[in-house]
Amino acid sequence: MNSKPLIKLPSHLLPSDGRFGSGPSRVREESVRALAEVASGYLGTSHRRTGVRSIVSRLQEGTAELFGLPDDWEVVLGNGGATTLWDVLSFCLIRRRSQHLSFGEFSSKFAKAVTAAPHLEKPQIIESPFGTHPLPEASGEVDVYALTHNETSTGVQMSLSRPEGAPSAEGLVVVDATSGAGGLPWSSEEVDVYYYSPQKCLASDGGFWVACCSPSALERVEKLQDRWRPASLDLRLAIANSGKNQTYNTPALATIYLTLQTVEWMNSNGGLAWTVERCERSAKVIYDWAESSEYAQPFVVEPLQRSRTVATIDISEEIPALEISARLRENGIVDTESYRALGRNQLRIALFPVIPPEDVAALCACVDYLVERIPPEGSP
Ligand SMILES: *Cc1c(COP(=O)(O)O)cnc(C)c1O
């Protein structure tokens, strides 16, 4: 690939920013500048003092506003990201047995973590082929339903609702929303824990988790308090610290500040309704483009399941998608490669709210430009 001559994209076709990765994903320049501006009074100061705690408090309030959370919900924060939270949940929220919808890399990883936990029964795992999602099934056998708002590996989104007939205090609905939170609609009536890492849809950095918890979830955590767990994975400690606008151990202050910037940017523009509409527009741009293209098509067949925050686009076999991604990269447009484990000839493009729909349109034009000019396989 490297020996082939560069295909330089004309500058008028280029998007305003070349970052289209699904996580870590594009961070707004404005957020980084805002952080730089407050840095001397914020970075390097105590997370137990009012300076940082007031930022944490604004983040908690802004998050509750963004999602329209009822007053009796808590916005709980901790270190380690969504992957760590899976372990937290297996110690502190699942009583005996959970049900998992497994339809891609991330949803299957949570199921795997729970399967390996010696103190829990083997979970119910409901699978469906990649590119689709299964539905939860009400069951008297389970006390947690583990859903994924957006499966980042395959670009499949699902709408969130309690399984029909499931009593809510018995079967808590727990949603991994890492690549959907802030871009996809949901209702707090249908969910008990809505959690995510902020380096995807929320345009911040990693190593941190946010979990919006209903009163039923908070009550469950209290009931399970006697079970042994490492302190670093103790949701009860995290809840207690979050009540004081703190975390159990030291967080990355920059991550918190960048997350707050995105949340306040979203709220000041019209909140979740605005971001959802923006992601819908980006999704329409890319799926319409793929459907009318000779060589591209949406990977997800069912239009309602096509993610509005992470698009997966199959490319005809005669054009290697990896070469398209490599040539985009030579032009400063990065991280359009498909999820490695999926193994498809595919592009994966983030449509997160900070990415303007115009940039998604520009990217499509850039791909067309390259595909017209990439020499066929085997040519010198
Ligand atoms: C990226 C991702 C994770 C893992 O997040 P980390 O911050 O790396 O732990 C979990 N779930 C989903 C849906 C993701 O997209």
Coordinates of C-alpha atoms and ligand atoms in Angstrom, one line a residue:
M1 CA 0.0 0.0 0.0
N2 CA 2.8 2.4 0.9
S3 CA 4.5 2.1 -2.4
K4 CA 1.4 3.4 -4.2
P5 CA 1.3 7.1 -5.0
L6 CA -0.7 9.3 -2.7
I7 CA -4.2 10.2 -3.7
K8 CA -4.4 13.7 -2.3
L9 CA -7.9 14.8 -1.5
P10 CA -8.8 18.3 -2.7
S11 CA -9.0 20.7 0.2
H12 CA -12.6 21.8 -0.6
L13 CA -13.8 18.2 0.0
L14 CA -12.2 17.8 3.4
P15 CA -14.3 17.8 6.6
S16 CA -13.6 20.5 9.2
D17 CA -11.9 17.9 11.4
G18 CA -10.5 14.5 10.4
R19 CA -11.5 12.5 13.5
F20 CA -14.2 9.9 12.9
G21 CA -13.2 7.2 15.3
S22 CA -15.8 5.5 17.6
G23 CA -13.7 5.8 20.7
P24 CA -11.7 7.7 21.8
S25 CA -13.5 10.0 19.5
R26 CA -13.3 13.6 18.4
V27 CA -13.0 16.1 21.3
R28 CA -14.2 19.7 20.6
E29 CA -11.4 22.2 20.3
E30 CA -13.5 24.6 22.4
S31 CA -13.5 22.1 25.3
V32 CA -9.7 21.7 25.2
R33 CA -9.3 25.5 25.1
A34 CA -11.7 26.0 28.0
L35 CA -9.7 23.4 29.9
A36 CA -6.5 25.3 29.1
E37 CA -8.1 28.5 30.3
V38 CA -9.1 27.2 33.7
A39 CA -6.0 25.0 34.0
S40 CA -4.0 27.0 36.5
G41 CA -6.9 27.2 39.0
Y42 CA -8.2 23.6 38.4
L43 CA -5.6 21.0 37.2
G44 CA -3.3 20.1 40.1
T45 CA -5.8 21.1 42.8
S46 CA -7.5 18.8 45.3
H47 CA -10.5 16.8 44.3
R48 CA -11.6 17.0 47.9
R49 CA -11.9 20.8 47.8
T50 CA -14.6 23.1 46.5
G51 CA -12.8 24.0 43.2
V52 CA -13.0 20.5 41.8
R53 CA -16.1 19.5 43.7
S54 CA -18.1 22.4 42.1
I55 CA -17.1 21.1 38.7
V56 CA -18.2 17.5 39.6
S57 CA -21.4 18.9 41.0
R58 CA -22.1 20.8 37.7
L59 CA -21.4 17.6 35.8
Q60 CA -23.9 15.7 38.0
E61 CA -26.6 18.4 37.6
G62 CA -25.9 18.8 33.8
T63 CA -26.2 15.1 33.3
A64 CA -29.5 14.9 35.2
E65 CA -30.7 17.8 33.0
L66 CA -29.6 16.3 29.8
F67 CA -31.4 13.0 30.5
G68 CA -34.4 14.5 32.3
L69 CA -33.7 12.4 35.4
P70 CA -36.2 12.4 38.2
D71 CA -35.0 14.0 41.4
D72 CA -34.7 10.7 43.2
W73 CA -32.0 9.4 40.8
E74 CA -28.3 9.7 41.5
V75 CA -25.5 10.5 39.1
V76 CA -22.7 8.3 40.4
L77 CA -19.1 8.6 39.2
G78 CA -16.0 6.4 39.4
N79 CA -12.7 5.5 37.9
G80 CA -12.0 2.8 35.4
G81 CA -14.5 3.1 32.6
A82 CA -17.4 0.9 31.5
T83 CA -15.3 -2.2 31.6
T84 CA -14.6 -1.7 35.3
L85 CA -18.2 -1.0 35.9
W86 CA -19.1 -4.4 34.7
D87 CA -17.1 -5.8 37.6
V88 CA -18.7 -3.3 39.9
L89 CA -22.2 -4.4 38.8
S90 CA -21.3 -8.1 39.2
F91 CA -20.4 -7.4 42.8
C92 CA -22.9 -4.8 43.8
L93 CA -26.0 -5.0 41.7
I94 CA -26.6 -8.5 40.4
R95 CA -28.2 -10.5 43.2
R96 CA -28.1 -14.1 41.8
R97 CA -28.6 -14.1 38.1
S98 CA -28.6 -11.7 35.2
Q99 CA -29.9 -11.8 31.6
H100 CA -27.7 -10.4 28.9
L101 CA -28.4 -9.5 25.3
S102 CA -25.3 -10.4 23.5
F103 CA -24.9 -9.0 20.0
G104 CA -21.4 -7.8 19.6
E105 CA -18.0 -7.3 21.2
F106 CA -19.0 -5.1 24.2
S107 CA -22.3 -6.8 25.2
S108 CA -20.6 -10.2 25.0
K109 CA -17.8 -9.0 27.2
F110 CA -20.1 -8.1 30.1
A111 CA -21.8 -11.5 29.7
K112 CA -18.4 -13.1 29.9
A113 CA -17.4 -11.2 33.0
V114 CA -20.5 -12.3 34.8
T115 CA -20.2 -15.9 33.6
A116 CA -16.8 -16.0 35.2
A117 CA -17.9 -14.5 38.6
P118 CA -17.9 -17.4 41.1
H119 CA -20.5 -15.8 43.4
L120 CA -23.2 -15.6 40.7
E121 CA -25.2 -18.2 38.8
K122 CA -24.5 -18.6 35.2
P123 CA -26.3 -15.8 33.4
Q124 CA -29.0 -16.2 30.8
I125 CA -27.5 -15.1 27.5
I126 CA -29.7 -14.2 24.6
E127 CA -27.7 -13.9 21.3
S128 CA -28.5 -12.7 17.8
P129 CA -26.4 -12.5 14.7
F130 CA -24.0 -9.5 14.4
G131 CA -25.9 -6.7 12.7
T132 CA -29.1 -7.3 14.6
H133 CA -30.1 -7.2 18.3
P134 CA -32.2 -9.7 20.4
L135 CA -34.9 -8.6 22.8
P136 CA -35.0 -9.2 26.5
E137 CA -37.4 -11.8 27.8
A138 CA -39.2 -11.4 31.1
S139 CA -38.1 -14.1 33.5
G140 CA -38.7 -14.8 37.2
E141 CA -35.2 -16.3 37.2
V142 CA -33.2 -13.1 36.8
D143 CA -32.8 -9.9 38.8
V144 CA -30.9 -7.8 36.3
Y145 CA -31.5 -7.4 32.5
A146 CA -28.3 -6.2 30.9
L147 CA -28.9 -4.2 27.7
T148 CA -26.6 -2.2 25.4
H149 CA -28.0 1.0 23.9
N150 CA -25.6 1.0 21.0
E151 CA -23.3 -1.9 20.2
T152 CA -20.3 0.0 19.1
S153 CA -18.6 -3.0 17.4
T154 CA -21.5 -3.6 14.9
G155 CA -23.3 -0.3 14.7
V156 CA -26.6 -1.6 16.0
Q157 CA -28.8 0.4 18.3
M158 CA -31.8 -0.7 20.3
S159 CA -34.6 1.2 21.9
L160 CA -34.8 0.7 25.7
S161 CA -37.9 -0.7 27.4
R162 CA -38.5 -3.0 30.3
P163 CA -39.3 -6.6 29.2
E164 CA -43.0 -7.0 29.1
G165 CA -44.3 -8.4 32.4
A166 CA -41.1 -8.0 34.3
P167 CA -41.7 -6.4 37.8
S168 CA -39.4 -3.5 37.9
A169 CA -38.0 -3.8 41.5
E170 CA -37.2 -7.5 40.8
G171 CA -35.6 -7.2 37.4
L172 CA -33.5 -4.1 37.2
V173 CA -32.8 -2.8 33.6
V174 CA -29.2 -2.0 33.4
V175 CA -27.9 -0.3 30.2
D176 CA -24.4 0.1 28.8
A177 CA -24.8 3.3 26.9
T178 CA -21.1 4.1 26.3
S179 CA -21.5 5.0 22.6
G180 CA -25.1 6.1 22.8
A181 CA -25.3 8.3 25.9
G182 CA -26.0 11.9 24.8
G183 CA -26.9 10.9 21.2
L184 CA -29.8 8.5 21.5
P185 CA -33.2 9.0 23.2
W186 CA -34.3 7.0 26.2
S187 CA -36.7 7.3 29.1
S188 CA -35.8 6.9 32.8
E189 CA -39.1 5.0 33.3
E190 CA -37.7 2.1 31.3
V191 CA -34.3 1.9 32.9
D192 CA -32.7 1.6 36.3
V193 CA -29.0 2.1 35.6
Y194 CA -27.7 4.0 32.5
Y195 CA -24.0 3.9 32.4
Y196 CA -21.1 4.9 30.1
S197 CA -17.5 5.9 29.7
P198 CA -17.3 9.5 28.4
Q199 CA -14.7 9.1 25.6
K200 CA -17.3 8.3 22.9
C201 CA -20.6 10.0 22.5
L202 CA -19.6 12.5 25.2
A203 CA -16.4 13.6 23.5
S204 CA -14.2 13.5 26.6
D205 CA -11.4 11.2 27.6
G206 CA -11.3 7.6 29.0
G207 CA -10.7 6.0 32.4
F208 CA -13.9 7.2 34.0
W209 CA -17.5 5.9 34.3
V210 CA -20.8 7.7 34.9
A211 CA -23.8 5.6 36.2
C212 CA -27.3 7.2 36.4
C213 CA -29.1 5.2 39.1
S214 CA -32.8 4.9 39.9
P215 CA -34.1 4.5 43.5
S216 CA -34.7 0.8 42.8
A217 CA -31.0 0.4 41.8
L218 CA -29.8 2.3 44.9
E219 CA -32.0 0.1 47.1
R220 CA -30.5 -3.0 45.5
V221 CA -27.0 -1.8 46.2
E222 CA -27.9 -1.3 49.9
K223 CA -29.4 -4.8 50.2
L224 CA -26.3 -6.4 48.8
Q225 CA -23.9 -4.4 51.1
D226 CA -22.8 -7.5 53.1
R227 CA -21.4 -9.3 50.1
W228 CA -17.6 -9.0 50.0
R229 CA -16.1 -6.9 47.2
P230 CA -12.9 -5.0 46.6
A231 CA -13.2 -1.4 47.8
S232 CA -12.3 -0.1 44.4
L233 CA -15.3 -1.9 42.9
D234 CA -17.7 -1.0 45.7
L235 CA -20.7 0.9 44.2
R236 CA -21.9 1.7 47.7
L237 CA -18.7 3.7 48.3
A238 CA -19.0 5.3 44.9
I239 CA -22.5 6.4 45.7
A240 CA -21.5 7.8 49.1
N241 CA -18.6 9.7 47.5
S242 CA -20.8 11.0 44.6
G243 CA -23.2 12.4 47.2
K244 CA -20.3 14.6 48.2
N245 CA -19.4 15.4 44.6
Q246 CA -16.3 13.2 44.9
T247 CA -15.0 9.9 43.8
Y248 CA -13.6 7.1 46.1
N249 CA -10.1 7.6 44.7
T250 CA -8.5 10.3 42.7
P251 CA -10.1 10.9 39.3
A252 CA -8.6 12.4 36.1
L253 CA -9.6 16.1 36.5
A254 CA -9.2 16.8 32.8
T255 CA -11.6 14.0 31.9
I256 CA -14.2 15.4 34.3
Y257 CA -13.8 18.9 32.9
L258 CA -14.0 17.8 29.2
T259 CA -17.1 15.7 30.0
L260 CA -18.7 18.7 31.7
Q261 CA -17.9 20.9 28.6
T262 CA -19.7 18.5 26.3
V263 CA -22.7 18.1 28.6
E264 CA -23.1 21.9 29.0
W265 CA -22.6 22.4 25.3
M266 CA -25.4 19.9 24.6
N267 CA -27.7 21.4 27.2
S268 CA -27.2 25.0 26.0
N269 CA -28.1 24.0 22.4
G270 CA -31.4 22.3 23.4
G271 CA -30.4 19.2 25.2
L272 CA -31.0 15.6 24.2
A273 CA -33.7 16.5 21.7
W274 CA -31.1 18.6 19.9
T275 CA -28.4 16.0 19.9
V276 CA -30.8 13.2 18.9
E277 CA -31.9 15.3 15.9
R278 CA -28.3 16.1 15.0
C279 CA -27.3 12.4 15.0
E280 CA -30.4 11.5 13.0
R281 CA -29.3 14.0 10.4
S282 CA -25.8 12.6 10.2
A283 CA -27.2 9.1 10.0
K284 CA -29.5 10.0 7.2
V285 CA -26.6 11.5 5.3
I286 CA -24.4 8.4 5.5
Y287 CA -27.1 5.7 5.1
D288 CA -28.7 7.5 2.2
W289 CA -25.2 7.9 0.6
A290 CA -24.5 4.2 1.1
E291 CA -27.8 3.0 -0.2
S292 CA -27.4 5.0 -3.4
S293 CA -23.8 4.0 -3.8
E294 CA -22.7 1.4 -6.3
Y295 CA -20.1 0.0 -3.9
A296 CA -21.3 0.7 -0.4
Q297 CA -24.3 -0.4 1.7
P298 CA -25.4 -0.2 5.3
F299 CA -24.3 -3.3 7.2
V300 CA -27.4 -3.3 9.4
V301 CA -30.3 -4.4 7.4
E302 CA -33.2 -3.3 9.6
P303 CA -33.4 0.5 9.3
L304 CA -34.6 1.1 12.9
Q305 CA -31.6 -0.9 14.3
R306 CA -29.1 1.2 12.3
S307 CA -27.1 3.2 14.8
R308 CA -27.5 6.9 14.7
T309 CA -24.2 7.3 16.6
V310 CA -21.9 4.7 14.9
A311 CA -22.5 3.8 11.3
T312 CA -21.1 0.5 9.8
I313 CA -20.9 0.5 6.0
D314 CA -20.1 -2.6 4.0
I315 CA -17.9 -2.1 0.9
S316 CA -18.0 -4.3 -2.2
E317 CA -15.3 -7.1 -2.0
E318 CA -13.3 -5.8 -5.0
I319 CA -12.5 -2.6 -3.1
P320 CA -10.5 -3.3 0.2
A321 CA -12.1 -1.1 2.9
L322 CA -8.8 -1.1 4.7
E323 CA -7.2 0.6 1.7
I324 CA -9.9 3.2 1.7
S325 CA -9.2 3.8 5.4
A326 CA -5.5 3.9 4.9
R327 CA -5.9 6.5 2.1
L328 CA -8.2 8.6 4.2
R329 CA -5.6 8.4 6.9
E330 CA -2.9 9.7 4.5
N331 CA -5.1 12.7 4.1
G332 CA -5.6 13.3 7.9
I333 CA -9.0 11.5 8.1
V334 CA -8.5 8.9 10.8
D335 CA -10.0 5.8 12.5
T336 CA -12.6 4.8 9.9
E337 CA -11.5 1.2 10.1
S338 CA -14.1 -1.4 11.0
Y339 CA -14.1 -3.1 14.4
R340 CA -11.2 -5.5 14.2
A341 CA -12.9 -8.6 15.5
L342 CA -15.9 -8.2 13.2
G343 CA -13.7 -9.1 10.2
R344 CA -15.8 -7.5 7.5
N345 CA -14.9 -5.4 4.5
Q346 CA -16.3 -2.4 6.2
L347 CA -15.9 1.2 7.3
R348 CA -17.1 2.3 10.7
I349 CA -17.8 6.0 11.1
A350 CA -18.8 7.8 14.3
L351 CA -21.8 10.1 14.1
F352 CA -21.5 11.5 17.6
P353 CA -23.1 14.8 18.3
V354 CA -19.8 16.8 18.2
I355 CA -19.4 15.7 14.6
P356 CA -21.4 18.1 12.4
P357 CA -23.6 16.4 9.8
E358 CA -21.8 18.5 7.2
D359 CA -18.5 16.7 8.1
V360 CA -20.2 13.3 7.6
A361 CA -21.3 14.5 4.1
A362 CA -17.8 15.6 3.4
L363 CA -16.4 12.3 4.5
C364 CA -18.8 10.5 2.1
A365 CA -17.6 12.7 -0.8
C366 CA -13.9 12.0 0.2
V367 CA -14.6 8.2 0.1
D368 CA -16.2 8.6 -3.4
Y369 CA -13.2 10.6 -4.6
L370 CA -10.8 8.0 -3.4
V371 CA -12.7 5.0 -4.6
E372 CA -12.8 6.4 -8.1
R373 CA -9.0 6.7 -8.1
I374 CA -7.8 3.7 -6.2
P375 CA -6.0 1.5 -8.7
P376 CA -7.5 -2.0 -9.1
E377 CA -5.8 -4.8 -7.2
G378 CA -2.7 -6.1 -9.0
S379 CA -2.0 -2.9 -11.0
P380 CA 1.4 -1.4 -10.5
Ligands
LIG1 C1 -16.0 1.3 24.4 C2 -17.1 0.6 25.0 C3 -17.0 -0.1 26.3 C4 -15.7 -0.1 27.0 O1 -15.3 1.2 27.5 P1 -14.0 1.4 28.3 O2 -14.0 2.8 28.7 O3 -12.9 1.0 27.4 O4 -14.1 0.5 29.5 C5 -18.1 -0.7 26.8 N1 -19.2 -0.8 26.2 C6 -19.4 -0.2 25.0 C7 -20.8 -0.2 24.4 C8 -18.4 0.5 24.4 O5 -18.6 1.1 23.2

